[in-house]
């Protein structure tokens, strides 16, 4: 969770649309479920659910740290809320590279059943609007060098290679065990549009997420 893809106003309002079904395209065999999707900042009560049924329980300290950064005003933690469940997240660190005019996007993740539906891209775009509102010139993120398959995703979003970063990331599990994670990643960045209209942020909020069923 140390990077944007490590397994880790613009805030919008909730949509009151109810769950719906539509006929499938294949002769009526199947349904499409429409669920409300809202991009919003994390709240303290979200933290236990963000462990995703134990999948990210070892990362409890990291999740809590990202939330503290938001509370201090040095970061932001955005969630893709699907019918009350945090189906995705992205974090922004404004502190780490503030002197160089860069905001770090990290911990982008989408819960497995909701992948492939465009949530990741929407989270990145919402995060960029937050960066623009803070008047930070660049958004930067890291991609593990052994995870090159995600590079086209970020390139389609306008990110360009700007360097390489190596180091170490430390965290404690809930049991108190110290975990050391080696970092070897490409750095990508994107110039934030000057004079972008913050009113356009959150334009995706209030839409429905459409899940196709068999």
Short mmCIF file of C-alpha atoms in Angstrom, two decimals:
data_model
loop_
_atom_site.label_atom_id
_atom_site.label_comp_id
_atom_site.label_asym_id
_atom_site.label_seq_id
_atom_site.Cartn_x
_atom_site.Cartn_y
_atom_site.Cartn_z
CA UNK A 1 0.00 0.00 0.00
CA UNK A 2 2.99 2.28 -0.21
CA UNK A 3 2.28 3.19 -3.81
CA UNK A 4 -0.70 4.00 -5.92
CA UNK A 5 -1.13 0.36 -6.88
CA UNK A 6 0.22 -1.46 -3.86
CA UNK A 7 -2.24 -4.14 -2.54
CA UNK A 8 -3.93 1.58 -1.15
CA UNK A 9 -16.83 20.63 -4.20
CA UNK A 10 -15.13 17.16 -5.40
CA UNK A 11 -16.70 15.05 -2.71
CA UNK A 12 -20.25 14.87 -4.00
CA UNK A 13 -23.44 13.88 -2.28
CA UNK A 14 -25.25 10.60 -1.86
CA UNK A 15 -27.61 9.38 -4.52
CA UNK A 16 -30.98 8.19 -3.29
CA UNK A 17 -31.69 6.03 -6.34
CA UNK A 18 -32.79 2.55 -5.36
CA UNK A 19 -31.47 -0.78 -6.61
CA UNK A 20 -32.98 -1.58 -9.99
CA UNK A 21 -32.96 -4.30 -12.61
CA UNK A 22 -33.11 -4.17 -16.38
CA UNK A 23 -33.54 -6.95 -18.92
CA UNK A 24 -30.36 -8.53 -20.22
CA UNK A 25 -29.33 -7.95 -23.80
CA UNK A 26 -29.11 -11.64 -24.61
CA UNK A 27 -32.75 -12.48 -25.26
CA UNK A 28 -33.77 -11.33 -21.80
CA UNK A 29 -31.56 -13.90 -20.07
CA UNK A 30 -29.94 -12.09 -17.19
CA UNK A 31 -30.20 -8.79 -15.36
CA UNK A 32 -28.28 -5.57 -14.89
CA UNK A 33 -28.17 -4.23 -11.35
CA UNK A 34 -27.94 -0.46 -10.89
CA UNK A 35 -26.30 0.61 -7.63
CA UNK A 36 -25.67 4.19 -6.44
CA UNK A 37 -21.98 5.17 -6.58
CA UNK A 38 -20.64 8.18 -4.68
CA UNK A 39 -17.04 9.38 -4.38
CA UNK A 40 -16.62 10.91 -0.93
CA UNK A 41 -14.00 11.47 1.78
CA UNK A 42 -13.49 8.71 4.31
CA UNK A 43 -15.07 8.98 7.73
CA UNK A 44 -13.76 7.41 10.93
CA UNK A 45 -16.55 4.85 10.94
CA UNK A 46 -15.36 3.62 7.51
CA UNK A 47 -12.00 2.40 8.81
CA UNK A 48 -13.05 -1.09 9.98
CA UNK A 49 -14.97 -1.74 6.74
CA UNK A 50 -11.91 -0.69 4.70
CA UNK A 51 -10.20 -3.83 5.96
CA UNK A 52 -12.46 -5.65 3.49
CA UNK A 53 -13.47 -8.66 5.61
CA UNK A 54 -9.91 -9.27 6.81
CA UNK A 55 -8.14 -8.88 3.47
CA UNK A 56 -6.44 -5.67 4.62
CA UNK A 57 -6.50 -6.23 8.38
CA UNK A 58 -2.67 -6.49 8.39
CA UNK A 59 -2.67 -2.94 6.93
CA UNK A 60 -4.78 -1.44 9.71
CA UNK A 61 -1.95 0.88 10.76
CA UNK A 62 -1.54 2.15 7.18
CA UNK A 63 -5.28 2.81 6.79
CA UNK A 64 -5.37 4.67 10.11
CA UNK A 65 -2.30 6.70 9.15
CA UNK A 66 -3.87 7.81 5.89
CA UNK A 67 -6.97 8.92 7.76
CA UNK A 68 -4.90 10.90 10.28
CA UNK A 69 -3.19 12.66 7.38
CA UNK A 70 -6.62 13.72 6.13
CA UNK A 71 -7.65 14.92 9.59
CA UNK A 72 -4.55 17.12 9.79
CA UNK A 73 -5.24 18.62 6.39
CA UNK A 74 -2.09 17.12 4.89
CA UNK A 75 -3.87 14.45 2.87
CA UNK A 76 -7.13 13.14 1.54
CA UNK A 77 -8.70 9.69 1.57
CA UNK A 78 -11.44 9.23 -1.02
CA UNK A 79 -13.82 6.28 -1.12
CA UNK A 80 -16.03 4.87 -3.86
CA UNK A 81 -19.17 4.28 -1.82
CA UNK A 82 -21.44 1.68 -3.42
CA UNK A 83 -24.69 1.38 -1.48
CA UNK A 84 -22.86 2.09 1.79
CA UNK A 85 -19.85 -0.17 1.11
CA UNK A 86 -16.38 1.29 0.36
CA UNK A 87 -15.79 -0.58 -2.89
CA UNK A 88 -12.66 1.41 -3.71
CA UNK A 89 -10.26 3.97 -2.31
CA UNK A 90 -7.45 6.33 -3.21
CA UNK A 91 -5.25 8.37 -0.89
CA UNK A 92 -3.45 11.66 -1.47
CA UNK A 93 -0.36 12.81 0.44
CA UNK A 94 0.24 16.56 0.20
CA UNK A 95 3.05 16.56 2.76
CA UNK A 96 5.73 14.18 1.48
CA UNK A 97 6.72 16.10 -1.66
CA UNK A 98 5.28 19.51 -0.88
CA UNK A 99 8.60 21.37 -1.46
CA UNK A 100 8.72 20.08 -5.06
CA UNK A 101 5.09 21.01 -5.81
CA UNK A 102 3.84 17.44 -6.02
CA UNK A 103 0.93 15.59 -4.45
CA UNK A 104 1.39 11.83 -4.14
CA UNK A 105 -1.52 9.58 -5.13
CA UNK A 106 -1.27 6.19 -3.47
CA UNK A 107 -3.20 3.13 -2.25
CA UNK A 108 -5.56 3.03 -5.21
CA UNK A 109 -7.52 -0.20 -4.83
CA UNK A 110 -10.90 -1.60 -5.86
CA UNK A 111 -12.63 -4.53 -4.19
CA UNK A 112 -12.45 -7.56 -6.48
CA UNK A 113 -16.18 -7.92 -7.34
CA UNK A 114 -16.25 -4.27 -8.51
CA UNK A 115 -13.17 -4.28 -10.73
CA UNK A 116 -13.45 -3.64 -14.44
CA UNK A 117 -16.32 -1.18 -14.01
CA UNK A 118 -14.33 2.06 -14.27
CA UNK A 119 -14.20 2.79 -10.54
CA UNK A 120 -10.40 3.11 -10.50
CA UNK A 121 -10.40 5.75 -13.21
CA UNK A 122 -13.15 7.71 -11.50
CA UNK A 123 -11.22 7.67 -8.23
CA UNK A 124 -8.09 8.99 -9.95
CA UNK A 125 -10.05 11.79 -11.63
CA UNK A 126 -11.67 12.80 -8.35
CA UNK A 127 -8.27 12.78 -6.63
CA UNK A 128 -6.91 15.04 -9.36
CA UNK A 129 -9.70 17.54 -8.69
CA UNK A 130 -8.67 17.63 -5.02
CA UNK A 131 -5.07 18.28 -6.07
CA UNK A 132 -6.22 21.10 -8.35
CA UNK A 133 -8.26 22.66 -5.56
CA UNK A 134 -5.14 22.66 -3.40
CA UNK A 135 -3.25 24.44 -6.22
CA UNK A 136 -0.54 21.75 -6.39
CA UNK A 137 1.11 21.75 -9.84
CA UNK A 138 1.66 17.99 -10.22
CA UNK A 139 0.03 14.72 -9.23
CA UNK A 140 2.58 11.93 -8.88
CA UNK A 141 2.25 8.20 -8.26
CA UNK A 142 4.40 5.10 -8.13
CA UNK A 143 4.00 1.79 -9.95
CA UNK A 144 5.92 -1.26 -8.75
CA UNK A 145 8.41 -2.34 -11.39
CA UNK A 146 7.08 -5.90 -11.15
CA UNK A 147 3.54 -4.62 -11.83
CA UNK A 148 4.12 -3.15 -15.29
CA UNK A 149 0.71 -4.36 -16.48
CA UNK A 150 -0.98 -1.35 -14.86
CA UNK A 151 1.14 1.21 -16.72
CA UNK A 152 -1.25 1.50 -19.71
CA UNK A 153 -4.08 2.35 -17.28
CA UNK A 154 -2.20 5.39 -15.95
CA UNK A 155 -0.87 6.35 -19.37
CA UNK A 156 -4.44 6.51 -20.68
CA UNK A 157 -5.18 8.91 -17.84
CA UNK A 158 -2.37 11.19 -19.00
CA UNK A 159 0.48 10.15 -16.67
CA UNK A 160 4.06 10.20 -17.93
CA UNK A 161 7.23 8.56 -16.63
CA UNK A 162 9.33 10.96 -14.56
CA UNK A 163 11.83 8.77 -12.70
CA UNK A 164 12.41 5.82 -10.44
CA UNK A 165 12.23 5.42 -6.69
CA UNK A 166 13.79 2.79 -4.45
CA UNK A 167 13.62 2.46 -0.70
CA UNK A 168 11.77 0.78 2.12
CA UNK A 169 8.34 1.06 3.66
CA UNK A 170 7.63 -0.02 7.25
CA UNK A 171 4.41 -0.80 9.09
CA UNK A 172 3.19 -2.84 12.06
CA UNK A 173 0.51 -5.50 11.93
CA UNK A 174 -2.24 -5.46 14.59
CA UNK A 175 -0.22 -8.16 16.40
CA UNK A 176 2.75 -5.80 16.62
CA UNK A 177 4.94 -7.48 13.98
CA UNK A 178 7.14 -5.07 12.04
CA UNK A 179 6.87 -5.56 8.28
CA UNK A 180 9.50 -4.18 5.90
CA UNK A 181 8.43 -3.73 2.28
CA UNK A 182 11.08 -3.06 -0.35
CA UNK A 183 10.12 -0.33 -2.81
CA UNK A 184 11.33 -0.38 -6.40
CA UNK A 185 8.97 1.56 -8.62
CA UNK A 186 8.57 3.77 -11.61
CA UNK A 187 7.38 7.29 -10.88
CA UNK A 188 4.73 8.84 -13.10
CA UNK A 189 3.36 12.35 -12.97
CA UNK A 190 0.74 14.54 -14.58
CA UNK A 191 0.59 18.31 -14.79
CA UNK A 192 -2.64 19.55 -13.28
CA UNK A 193 -4.64 21.86 -15.54
CA UNK A 194 -4.25 25.47 -14.49
CA UNK A 195 -7.50 27.29 -13.90
CA UNK A 196 -9.58 24.10 -13.90
CA UNK A 197 -13.10 24.72 -12.66
CA UNK A 198 -13.58 23.00 -9.27
CA UNK A 199 -17.32 23.02 -9.94
CA UNK A 200 -16.75 20.22 -12.43
CA UNK A 201 -15.34 18.04 -9.68
CA UNK A 202 -17.68 15.31 -8.53
CA UNK A 203 -19.48 15.28 -11.86
CA UNK A 204 -19.50 11.49 -11.74
CA UNK A 205 -21.19 11.42 -8.36
CA UNK A 206 -24.85 10.55 -8.32
CA UNK A 207 -24.50 8.12 -11.20
CA UNK A 208 -25.35 4.47 -10.93
CA UNK A 209 -22.89 1.62 -11.12
CA UNK A 210 -24.24 -1.02 -13.47
CA UNK A 211 -23.38 -4.62 -12.67
CA UNK A 212 -24.16 -7.16 -15.37
CA UNK A 213 -25.41 -10.53 -14.17
CA UNK A 214 -25.37 -13.90 -15.88
#
